[in-house]
Amino acid sequence: MWQRIYEEINDPDFVLICAAQDTGGEAVAGPIFDAANPTYIQVVDQDHIISSAFNFVNVPSAAWIDEEGKIVRIDEGTYSQLHEIGEGEQKISFGTDVYSPALKDWIAKGAASVHVQSAEAVTSNIRQHTPDQLRADAAFRLANLFREHGQSDKAEHYWEMARALNPDSVNFIRQNLTLTEEGSAGESFMNLMGEYMSQGKDYYRPMDIEPEPAE
């Protein structure tokens, strides 16, 4: 979907960078990119360096950066469209139909777009790093390093340390499960997310984007 939107925008001054936060590296994320056949920039971020820099705790998340290098909007749950999976009572809806039109509006109007956030709003939407979160990022990268060298016990130790130090990171929860037989979207993940949200935490923080009026 992002490839289609990128082609629709068709603006040489617009740069789209998609960073896959995947501990499986290119072996896992590469085929997904290849299937989309994208013409925008793709990055495989095995150690979640980008998530750490912006303190993103879930995917997809995004930042709009203007020509001067200033962040003018930051969001979580930045899907290109609304999705539905399953059938009947098992049907689950996720995503949003409001994000991509807002993005197109910003590209067309720049700073005049109603979707540009104030400096205060951007600052409040950037999760501030705590010392424990910074330690969690380091532990997560150590876990990946030990995994690459076949030391699974040490990898598991540091993954659990990362999760304990930063329990708000859905990325850490998901990535640890990615390497299990069940995967990152099975019953264990759903149970963990139920526990997560029972603590009053948002899976994604709500967006302040109003739907476009119907014509």
JSON list of C-alpha atoms in Angstrom, two decimals:
[
{"chain": "A", "resi": 1, "resn": "MET", "atom": "CA", "xyz": [0.00, 0.00, 0.00]},
{"chain": "A", "resi": 2, "resn": "TRP", "atom": "CA", "xyz": [2.81, 2.45, 0.75]},
{"chain": "A", "resi": 3, "resn": "GLN", "atom": "CA", "xyz": [4.23, 1.88, -2.71]},
{"chain": "A", "resi": 4, "resn": "ARG", "atom": "CA", "xyz": [0.88, 2.83, -4.25]},
{"chain": "A", "resi": 5, "resn": "ILE", "atom": "CA", "xyz": [0.65, 5.93, -2.05]},
{"chain": "A", "resi": 6, "resn": "TYR", "atom": "CA", "xyz": [4.24, 6.87, -2.89]},
{"chain": "A", "resi": 7, "resn": "GLU", "atom": "CA", "xyz": [3.43, 6.63, -6.60]},
{"chain": "A", "resi": 8, "resn": "GLU", "atom": "CA", "xyz": [0.25, 8.69, -6.12]},
{"chain": "A", "resi": 9, "resn": "ILE", "atom": "CA", "xyz": [2.19, 11.45, -4.36]},
{"chain": "A", "resi": 10, "resn": "ASN", "atom": "CA", "xyz": [4.80, 11.46, -7.13]},
{"chain": "A", "resi": 11, "resn": "ASP", "atom": "CA", "xyz": [6.74, 14.39, -5.68]},
{"chain": "A", "resi": 12, "resn": "PRO", "atom": "CA", "xyz": [10.53, 14.39, -6.21]},
{"chain": "A", "resi": 13, "resn": "ASP", "atom": "CA", "xyz": [10.97, 16.42, -3.01]},
{"chain": "A", "resi": 14, "resn": "PHE", "atom": "CA", "xyz": [9.22, 13.79, -0.89]},
{"chain": "A", "resi": 15, "resn": "VAL", "atom": "CA", "xyz": [11.45, 11.06, 0.56]},
{"chain": "A", "resi": 16, "resn": "LEU", "atom": "CA", "xyz": [9.87, 8.00, 2.15]},
{"chain": "A", "resi": 17, "resn": "ILE", "atom": "CA", "xyz": [12.10, 5.84, 4.33]},
{"chain": "A", "resi": 18, "resn": "CYS", "atom": "CA", "xyz": [10.69, 2.55, 5.59]},
{"chain": "A", "resi": 19, "resn": "ALA", "atom": "CA", "xyz": [12.71, 0.89, 8.36]},
{"chain": "A", "resi": 20, "resn": "ALA", "atom": "CA", "xyz": [11.86, -2.71, 9.22]},
{"chain": "A", "resi": 21, "resn": "GLN", "atom": "CA", "xyz": [12.46, -3.24, 12.94]},
{"chain": "A", "resi": 22, "resn": "ASP", "atom": "CA", "xyz": [13.21, -6.94, 12.73]},
{"chain": "A", "resi": 23, "resn": "THR", "atom": "CA", "xyz": [15.76, -8.96, 14.66]},
{"chain": "A", "resi": 24, "resn": "GLY", "atom": "CA", "xyz": [15.59, -11.56, 11.91]},
{"chain": "A", "resi": 25, "resn": "GLY", "atom": "CA", "xyz": [17.45, -9.14, 9.67]},
{"chain": "A", "resi": 26, "resn": "GLU", "atom": "CA", "xyz": [17.32, -9.17, 5.91]},
{"chain": "A", "resi": 27, "resn": "ALA", "atom": "CA", "xyz": [16.52, -12.89, 5.79]},
{"chain": "A", "resi": 28, "resn": "VAL", "atom": "CA", "xyz": [13.11, -12.11, 7.32]},
{"chain": "A", "resi": 29, "resn": "ALA", "atom": "CA", "xyz": [12.40, -8.55, 6.21]},
{"chain": "A", "resi": 30, "resn": "GLY", "atom": "CA", "xyz": [13.98, -8.74, 2.76]},
{"chain": "A", "resi": 31, "resn": "PRO", "atom": "CA", "xyz": [11.33, -10.96, 1.12]},
{"chain": "A", "resi": 32, "resn": "ILE", "atom": "CA", "xyz": [8.58, -8.65, 2.41]},
{"chain": "A", "resi": 33, "resn": "PHE", "atom": "CA", "xyz": [10.26, -5.67, 0.78]},
{"chain": "A", "resi": 34, "resn": "ASP", "atom": "CA", "xyz": [10.92, -7.66, -2.38]},
{"chain": "A", "resi": 35, "resn": "ALA", "atom": "CA", "xyz": [7.26, -8.66, -2.65]},
{"chain": "A", "resi": 36, "resn": "ALA", "atom": "CA", "xyz": [6.21, -5.00, -2.43]},
{"chain": "A", "resi": 37, "resn": "ASN", "atom": "CA", "xyz": [8.77, -4.06, -5.11]},
{"chain": "A", "resi": 38, "resn": "PRO", "atom": "CA", "xyz": [9.18, -0.59, -3.57]},
{"chain": "A", "resi": 39, "resn": "THR", "atom": "CA", "xyz": [10.91, 2.35, -5.22]},
{"chain": "A", "resi": 40, "resn": "TYR", "atom": "CA", "xyz": [11.29, 4.26, -1.94]},
{"chain": "A", "resi": 41, "resn": "ILE", "atom": "CA", "xyz": [14.14, 3.74, 0.54]},
{"chain": "A", "resi": 42, "resn": "GLN", "atom": "CA", "xyz": [14.07, 0.55, 2.58]},
{"chain": "A", "resi": 43, "resn": "VAL", "atom": "CA", "xyz": [16.20, -0.14, 5.65]},
{"chain": "A", "resi": 44, "resn": "VAL", "atom": "CA", "xyz": [16.43, -3.33, 7.70]},
{"chain": "A", "resi": 45, "resn": "ASP", "atom": "CA", "xyz": [17.09, -2.20, 11.26]},
{"chain": "A", "resi": 46, "resn": "GLN", "atom": "CA", "xyz": [17.95, -5.38, 13.11]},
{"chain": "A", "resi": 47, "resn": "ASP", "atom": "CA", "xyz": [18.98, -3.63, 16.35]},
{"chain": "A", "resi": 48, "resn": "HIS", "atom": "CA", "xyz": [16.09, -1.14, 16.37]},
{"chain": "A", "resi": 49, "resn": "ILE", "atom": "CA", "xyz": [18.45, 1.84, 16.16]},
{"chain": "A", "resi": 50, "resn": "ILE", "atom": "CA", "xyz": [15.71, 4.00, 14.63]},
{"chain": "A", "resi": 51, "resn": "SER", "atom": "CA", "xyz": [13.12, 2.99, 17.22]},
{"chain": "A", "resi": 52, "resn": "SER", "atom": "CA", "xyz": [15.65, 3.85, 19.89]},
{"chain": "A", "resi": 53, "resn": "ALA", "atom": "CA", "xyz": [16.43, 7.26, 18.39]},
{"chain": "A", "resi": 54, "resn": "PHE", "atom": "CA", "xyz": [12.75, 8.26, 18.28]},
{"chain": "A", "resi": 55, "resn": "ASN", "atom": "CA", "xyz": [11.81, 6.12, 21.31]},
{"chain": "A", "resi": 56, "resn": "PHE", "atom": "CA", "xyz": [9.14, 4.35, 19.26]},
{"chain": "A", "resi": 57, "resn": "VAL", "atom": "CA", "xyz": [7.69, 1.46, 21.25]},
{"chain": "A", "resi": 58, "resn": "ASN", "atom": "CA", "xyz": [5.48, -0.09, 18.56]},
{"chain": "A", "resi": 59, "resn": "VAL", "atom": "CA", "xyz": [5.19, -0.46, 14.81]},
{"chain": "A", "resi": 60, "resn": "PRO", "atom": "CA", "xyz": [4.17, 1.11, 12.58]},
{"chain": "A", "resi": 61, "resn": "SER", "atom": "CA", "xyz": [5.19, 4.55, 13.85]},
{"chain": "A", "resi": 62, "resn": "ALA", "atom": "CA", "xyz": [6.35, 7.55, 11.88]},
{"chain": "A", "resi": 63, "resn": "ALA", "atom": "CA", "xyz": [7.84, 11.01, 11.99]},
{"chain": "A", "resi": 64, "resn": "TRP", "atom": "CA", "xyz": [7.37, 13.76, 9.42]},
{"chain": "A", "resi": 65, "resn": "ILE", "atom": "CA", "xyz": [10.59, 15.72, 8.93]},
{"chain": "A", "resi": 66, "resn": "ASP", "atom": "CA", "xyz": [10.56, 18.95, 6.92]},
{"chain": "A", "resi": 67, "resn": "GLU", "atom": "CA", "xyz": [13.19, 20.42, 4.60]},
{"chain": "A", "resi": 68, "resn": "GLU", "atom": "CA", "xyz": [15.00, 22.00, 7.54]},
{"chain": "A", "resi": 69, "resn": "GLY", "atom": "CA", "xyz": [15.33, 18.69, 9.37]},
{"chain": "A", "resi": 70, "resn": "LYS", "atom": "CA", "xyz": [12.67, 19.58, 11.94]},
{"chain": "A", "resi": 71, "resn": "ILE", "atom": "CA", "xyz": [10.13, 17.01, 13.13]},
{"chain": "A", "resi": 72, "resn": "VAL", "atom": "CA", "xyz": [6.70, 18.47, 12.40]},
{"chain": "A", "resi": 73, "resn": "ARG", "atom": "CA", "xyz": [4.57, 15.48, 13.31]},
{"chain": "A", "resi": 74, "resn": "ILE", "atom": "CA", "xyz": [5.06, 12.20, 15.15]},
{"chain": "A", "resi": 75, "resn": "ASP", "atom": "CA", "xyz": [2.54, 9.36, 15.47]},
{"chain": "A", "resi": 76, "resn": "GLU", "atom": "CA", "xyz": [1.99, 5.74, 16.38]},
{"chain": "A", "resi": 77, "resn": "GLY", "atom": "CA", "xyz": [-0.22, 3.29, 14.48]},
{"chain": "A", "resi": 78, "resn": "THR", "atom": "CA", "xyz": [0.63, 4.86, 11.12]},
{"chain": "A", "resi": 79, "resn": "TYR", "atom": "CA", "xyz": [-1.06, 2.34, 8.85]},
{"chain": "A", "resi": 80, "resn": "SER", "atom": "CA", "xyz": [-1.68, 3.20, 5.23]},
{"chain": "A", "resi": 81, "resn": "GLN", "atom": "CA", "xyz": [-5.27, 1.96, 5.40]},
{"chain": "A", "resi": 82, "resn": "LEU", "atom": "CA", "xyz": [-7.84, 0.11, 7.51]},
{"chain": "A", "resi": 83, "resn": "HIS", "atom": "CA", "xyz": [-7.31, -3.66, 7.60]},
{"chain": "A", "resi": 84, "resn": "GLU", "atom": "CA", "xyz": [-9.59, -6.56, 8.52]},
{"chain": "A", "resi": 85, "resn": "ILE", "atom": "CA", "xyz": [-8.55, -10.14, 9.20]},
{"chain": "A", "resi": 86, "resn": "GLY", "atom": "CA", "xyz": [-10.61, -13.19, 10.15]},
{"chain": "A", "resi": 87, "resn": "GLU", "atom": "CA", "xyz": [-14.33, -13.77, 9.76]},
{"chain": "A", "resi": 88, "resn": "GLY", "atom": "CA", "xyz": [-17.48, -13.50, 11.87]},
{"chain": "A", "resi": 89, "resn": "GLU", "atom": "CA", "xyz": [-16.88, -13.10, 15.60]},
{"chain": "A", "resi": 90, "resn": "GLN", "atom": "CA", "xyz": [-13.17, -13.64, 15.01]},
{"chain": "A", "resi": 91, "resn": "LYS", "atom": "CA", "xyz": [-12.90, -10.66, 12.67]},
{"chain": "A", "resi": 92, "resn": "ILE", "atom": "CA", "xyz": [-10.40, -8.07, 13.85]},
{"chain": "A", "resi": 93, "resn": "SER", "atom": "CA", "xyz": [-10.08, -4.56, 12.44]},
{"chain": "A", "resi": 94, "resn": "PHE", "atom": "CA", "xyz": [-6.93, -2.51, 12.76]},
{"chain": "A", "resi": 95, "resn": "GLY", "atom": "CA", "xyz": [-5.28, 0.41, 11.04]},
{"chain": "A", "resi": 96, "resn": "THR", "atom": "CA", "xyz": [-6.69, 3.73, 9.94]},
{"chain": "A", "resi": 97, "resn": "ASP", "atom": "CA", "xyz": [-8.02, 5.48, 6.85]},
{"chain": "A", "resi": 98, "resn": "VAL", "atom": "CA", "xyz": [-7.05, 8.97, 8.01]},
{"chain": "A", "resi": 99, "resn": "TYR", "atom": "CA", "xyz": [-3.26, 8.87, 8.06]},
{"chain": "A", "resi": 100, "resn": "SER", "atom": "CA", "xyz": [-2.37, 8.70, 4.38]},
{"chain": "A", "resi": 101, "resn": "PRO", "atom": "CA", "xyz": [-4.72, 11.57, 3.37]},
{"chain": "A", "resi": 102, "resn": "ALA", "atom": "CA", "xyz": [-3.16, 13.68, 6.13]},
{"chain": "A", "resi": 103, "resn": "LEU", "atom": "CA", "xyz": [0.31, 12.84, 4.81]},
{"chain": "A", "resi": 104, "resn": "LYS", "atom": "CA", "xyz": [-0.70, 13.85, 1.28]},
{"chain": "A", "resi": 105, "resn": "ASP", "atom": "CA", "xyz": [-2.10, 17.13, 2.62]},
{"chain": "A", "resi": 106, "resn": "TRP", "atom": "CA", "xyz": [1.20, 17.94, 4.33]},
{"chain": "A", "resi": 107, "resn": "ILE", "atom": "CA", "xyz": [3.22, 17.17, 1.21]},
{"chain": "A", "resi": 108, "resn": "ALA", "atom": "CA", "xyz": [0.96, 19.43, -0.86]},
{"chain": "A", "resi": 109, "resn": "LYS", "atom": "CA", "xyz": [0.73, 22.33, 1.63]},
{"chain": "A", "resi": 110, "resn": "GLY", "atom": "CA", "xyz": [3.86, 22.06, 3.75]},
{"chain": "A", "resi": 111, "resn": "ALA", "atom": "CA", "xyz": [3.81, 24.15, 6.92]},
{"chain": "A", "resi": 112, "resn": "ALA", "atom": "CA", "xyz": [0.30, 25.38, 6.04]},
{"chain": "A", "resi": 113, "resn": "SER", "atom": "CA", "xyz": [-1.17, 21.88, 6.46]},
{"chain": "A", "resi": 114, "resn": "VAL", "atom": "CA", "xyz": [-3.60, 21.58, 9.36]},
{"chain": "A", "resi": 115, "resn": "HIS", "atom": "CA", "xyz": [-1.91, 18.30, 10.23]},
{"chain": "A", "resi": 116, "resn": "VAL", "atom": "CA", "xyz": [1.42, 19.88, 11.15]},
{"chain": "A", "resi": 117, "resn": "GLN", "atom": "CA", "xyz": [1.78, 19.67, 14.90]},
{"chain": "A", "resi": 118, "resn": "SER", "atom": "CA", "xyz": [3.00, 22.52, 17.06]},
{"chain": "A", "resi": 119, "resn": "ALA", "atom": "CA", "xyz": [6.46, 22.27, 18.58]},
{"chain": "A", "resi": 120, "resn": "GLU", "atom": "CA", "xyz": [4.80, 21.65, 21.93]},
{"chain": "A", "resi": 121, "resn": "ALA", "atom": "CA", "xyz": [2.67, 18.79, 20.52]},
{"chain": "A", "resi": 122, "resn": "VAL", "atom": "CA", "xyz": [5.67, 17.18, 18.83]},
{"chain": "A", "resi": 123, "resn": "THR", "atom": "CA", "xyz": [7.68, 17.40, 22.03]},
{"chain": "A", "resi": 124, "resn": "SER", "atom": "CA", "xyz": [4.87, 15.84, 24.06]},
{"chain": "A", "resi": 125, "resn": "ASN", "atom": "CA", "xyz": [4.46, 13.03, 21.51]},
{"chain": "A", "resi": 126, "resn": "ILE", "atom": "CA", "xyz": [8.14, 12.08, 21.65]},
{"chain": "A", "resi": 127, "resn": "ARG", "atom": "CA", "xyz": [8.48, 9.63, 24.50]},
{"chain": "A", "resi": 128, "resn": "GLN", "atom": "CA", "xyz": [11.29, 10.78, 26.74]},
{"chain": "A", "resi": 129, "resn": "HIS", "atom": "CA", "xyz": [14.06, 8.27, 27.41]},
{"chain": "A", "resi": 130, "resn": "THR", "atom": "CA", "xyz": [14.58, 7.16, 30.98]},
{"chain": "A", "resi": 131, "resn": "PRO", "atom": "CA", "xyz": [17.89, 5.67, 32.17]},
{"chain": "A", "resi": 132, "resn": "ASP", "atom": "CA", "xyz": [16.23, 2.23, 32.31]},
{"chain": "A", "resi": 133, "resn": "GLN", "atom": "CA", "xyz": [15.01, 2.56, 28.72]},
{"chain": "A", "resi": 134, "resn": "LEU", "atom": "CA", "xyz": [18.53, 3.39, 27.55]},
{"chain": "A", "resi": 135, "resn": "ARG", "atom": "CA", "xyz": [19.81, 0.33, 29.40]},
{"chain": "A", "resi": 136, "resn": "ALA", "atom": "CA", "xyz": [17.03, -1.69, 27.78]},
{"chain": "A", "resi": 137, "resn": "ASP", "atom": "CA", "xyz": [18.18, -0.61, 24.31]},
{"chain": "A", "resi": 138, "resn": "ALA", "atom": "CA", "xyz": [21.72, -1.73, 25.11]},
{"chain": "A", "resi": 139, "resn": "ALA", "atom": "CA", "xyz": [20.50, -5.05, 26.50]},
{"chain": "A", "resi": 140, "resn": "PHE", "atom": "CA", "xyz": [18.39, -5.65, 23.38]},
{"chain": "A", "resi": 141, "resn": "ARG", "atom": "CA", "xyz": [21.40, -5.14, 21.11]},
{"chain": "A", "resi": 142, "resn": "LEU", "atom": "CA", "xyz": [23.51, -7.44, 23.27]},
{"chain": "A", "resi": 143, "resn": "ALA", "atom": "CA", "xyz": [20.80, -10.08, 22.94]},
{"chain": "A", "resi": 144, "resn": "ASN", "atom": "CA", "xyz": [20.92, -9.79, 19.16]},
{"chain": "A", "resi": 145, "resn": "LEU", "atom": "CA", "xyz": [24.70, -10.06, 19.20]},
{"chain": "A", "resi": 146, "resn": "PHE", "atom": "CA", "xyz": [24.64, -13.22, 21.31]},
{"chain": "A", "resi": 147, "resn": "ARG", "atom": "CA", "xyz": [21.95, -14.68, 19.07]},
{"chain": "A", "resi": 148, "resn": "GLU", "atom": "CA", "xyz": [24.09, -14.08, 15.98]},
{"chain": "A", "resi": 149, "resn": "HIS", "atom": "CA", "xyz": [26.91, -16.01, 17.65]},
{"chain": "A", "resi": 150, "resn": "GLY", "atom": "CA", "xyz": [24.68, -18.92, 18.60]},
{"chain": "A", "resi": 151, "resn": "GLN", "atom": "CA", "xyz": [24.59, -18.19, 22.34]},
{"chain": "A", "resi": 152, "resn": "SER", "atom": "CA", "xyz": [20.84, -18.54, 22.81]},
{"chain": "A", "resi": 153, "resn": "ASP", "atom": "CA", "xyz": [20.91, -18.66, 26.63]},
{"chain": "A", "resi": 154, "resn": "LYS", "atom": "CA", "xyz": [22.69, -15.32, 26.86]},
{"chain": "A", "resi": 155, "resn": "ALA", "atom": "CA", "xyz": [20.46, -13.89, 24.13]},
{"chain": "A", "resi": 156, "resn": "GLU", "atom": "CA", "xyz": [17.36, -14.88, 26.08]},
{"chain": "A", "resi": 157, "resn": "HIS", "atom": "CA", "xyz": [18.81, -13.39, 29.28]},
{"chain": "A", "resi": 158, "resn": "TYR", "atom": "CA", "xyz": [19.38, -9.99, 27.68]},
{"chain": "A", "resi": 159, "resn": "TRP", "atom": "CA", "xyz": [16.06, -10.01, 25.82]},
{"chain": "A", "resi": 160, "resn": "GLU", "atom": "CA", "xyz": [14.27, -10.56, 29.11]},
{"chain": "A", "resi": 161, "resn": "MET", "atom": "CA", "xyz": [16.38, -7.83, 30.70]},
{"chain": "A", "resi": 162, "resn": "ALA", "atom": "CA", "xyz": [15.39, -5.41, 27.92]},
{"chain": "A", "resi": 163, "resn": "ARG", "atom": "CA", "xyz": [11.73, -6.21, 28.37]},
{"chain": "A", "resi": 164, "resn": "ALA", "atom": "CA", "xyz": [11.93, -5.82, 32.17]},
{"chain": "A", "resi": 165, "resn": "LEU", "atom": "CA", "xyz": [13.72, -2.48, 31.88]},
{"chain": "A", "resi": 166, "resn": "ASN", "atom": "CA", "xyz": [11.28, -1.14, 29.27]},
{"chain": "A", "resi": 167, "resn": "PRO", "atom": "CA", "xyz": [7.93, -2.90, 29.77]},
{"chain": "A", "resi": 168, "resn": "ASP", "atom": "CA", "xyz": [6.19, -0.30, 27.55]},
{"chain": "A", "resi": 169, "resn": "SER", "atom": "CA", "xyz": [7.99, -1.55, 24.45]},
{"chain": "A", "resi": 170, "resn": "VAL", "atom": "CA", "xyz": [5.68, -3.69, 22.36]},
{"chain": "A", "resi": 171, "resn": "ASN", "atom": "CA", "xyz": [8.57, -4.02, 19.92]},
{"chain": "A", "resi": 172, "resn": "PHE", "atom": "CA", "xyz": [10.63, -5.90, 22.50]},
{"chain": "A", "resi": 173, "resn": "ILE", "atom": "CA", "xyz": [7.72, -8.22, 23.33]},
{"chain": "A", "resi": 174, "resn": "ARG", "atom": "CA", "xyz": [7.03, -8.91, 19.65]},
{"chain": "A", "resi": 175, "resn": "GLN", "atom": "CA", "xyz": [10.63, -9.41, 18.60]},
{"chain": "A", "resi": 176, "resn": "ASN", "atom": "CA", "xyz": [11.34, -11.93, 21.33]},
{"chain": "A", "resi": 177, "resn": "LEU", "atom": "CA", "xyz": [8.34, -13.98, 20.17]},
{"chain": "A", "resi": 178, "resn": "THR", "atom": "CA", "xyz": [9.35, -13.70, 16.51]},
{"chain": "A", "resi": 179, "resn": "LEU", "atom": "CA", "xyz": [11.94, -16.40, 17.00]},
{"chain": "A", "resi": 180, "resn": "THR", "atom": "CA", "xyz": [9.56, -18.86, 18.68]},
{"chain": "A", "resi": 181, "resn": "GLU", "atom": "CA", "xyz": [7.63, -21.53, 16.81]},
{"chain": "A", "resi": 182, "resn": "GLU", "atom": "CA", "xyz": [4.39, -19.68, 17.55]},
{"chain": "A", "resi": 183, "resn": "GLY", "atom": "CA", "xyz": [5.65, -16.43, 16.07]},
{"chain": "A", "resi": 184, "resn": "SER", "atom": "CA", "xyz": [4.85, -12.84, 16.96]},
{"chain": "A", "resi": 185, "resn": "ALA", "atom": "CA", "xyz": [1.09, -12.85, 16.36]},
{"chain": "A", "resi": 186, "resn": "GLY", "atom": "CA", "xyz": [-0.02, -16.00, 18.15]},
{"chain": "A", "resi": 187, "resn": "GLU", "atom": "CA", "xyz": [-1.79, -16.72, 21.39]},
{"chain": "A", "resi": 188, "resn": "SER", "atom": "CA", "xyz": [1.18, -15.74, 23.58]},
{"chain": "A", "resi": 189, "resn": "PHE", "atom": "CA", "xyz": [1.37, -12.34, 21.97]},
{"chain": "A", "resi": 190, "resn": "MET", "atom": "CA", "xyz": [-2.38, -11.80, 22.31]},
{"chain": "A", "resi": 191, "resn": "ASN", "atom": "CA", "xyz": [-2.24, -12.77, 25.98]},
{"chain": "A", "resi": 192, "resn": "LEU", "atom": "CA", "xyz": [0.67, -10.42, 26.61]},
{"chain": "A", "resi": 193, "resn": "MET", "atom": "CA", "xyz": [-1.14, -7.60, 24.84]},
{"chain": "A", "resi": 194, "resn": "GLY", "atom": "CA", "xyz": [-4.25, -8.25, 26.91]},
{"chain": "A", "resi": 195, "resn": "GLU", "atom": "CA", "xyz": [-2.12, -7.92, 30.03]},
{"chain": "A", "resi": 196, "resn": "TYR", "atom": "CA", "xyz": [-0.47, -4.81, 28.58]},
{"chain": "A", "resi": 197, "resn": "MET", "atom": "CA", "xyz": [-3.74, -3.02, 27.88]},
{"chain": "A", "resi": 198, "resn": "SER", "atom": "CA", "xyz": [-5.30, -4.14, 31.19]},
{"chain": "A", "resi": 199, "resn": "GLN", "atom": "CA", "xyz": [-2.70, -1.88, 32.81]},
{"chain": "A", "resi": 200, "resn": "GLY", "atom": "CA", "xyz": [-4.30, 1.12, 31.09]},
{"chain": "A", "resi": 201, "resn": "LYS", "atom": "CA", "xyz": [-1.67, 1.37, 28.36]},
{"chain": "A", "resi": 202, "resn": "ASP", "atom": "CA", "xyz": [-2.61, 2.31, 24.80]},
{"chain": "A", "resi": 203, "resn": "TYR", "atom": "CA", "xyz": [-1.51, -0.18, 22.15]},
{"chain": "A", "resi": 204, "resn": "TYR", "atom": "CA", "xyz": [-1.21, 2.93, 19.97]},
{"chain": "A", "resi": 205, "resn": "ARG", "atom": "CA", "xyz": [-1.69, 6.45, 21.22]},
{"chain": "A", "resi": 206, "resn": "PRO", "atom": "CA", "xyz": [-4.74, 8.06, 19.55]},
{"chain": "A", "resi": 207, "resn": "MET", "atom": "CA", "xyz": [-4.11, 10.29, 16.55]},
{"chain": "A", "resi": 208, "resn": "ASP", "atom": "CA", "xyz": [-5.37, 13.87, 16.45]},
{"chain": "A", "resi": 209, "resn": "ILE", "atom": "CA", "xyz": [-6.46, 13.55, 12.80]},
{"chain": "A", "resi": 210, "resn": "GLU", "atom": "CA", "xyz": [-10.09, 14.05, 11.87]},
{"chain": "A", "resi": 211, "resn": "PRO", "atom": "CA", "xyz": [-11.53, 12.04, 8.95]},
{"chain": "A", "resi": 212, "resn": "GLU", "atom": "CA", "xyz": [-12.09, 13.98, 5.77]},
{"chain": "A", "resi": 213, "resn": "PRO", "atom": "CA", "xyz": [-15.75, 14.94, 5.27]},
{"chain": "A", "resi": 214, "resn": "ALA", "atom": "CA", "xyz": [-17.69, 12.68, 2.93]},
{"chain": "A", "resi": 215, "resn": "GLU", "atom": "CA", "xyz": [-18.53, 14.21, -0.45]}
]
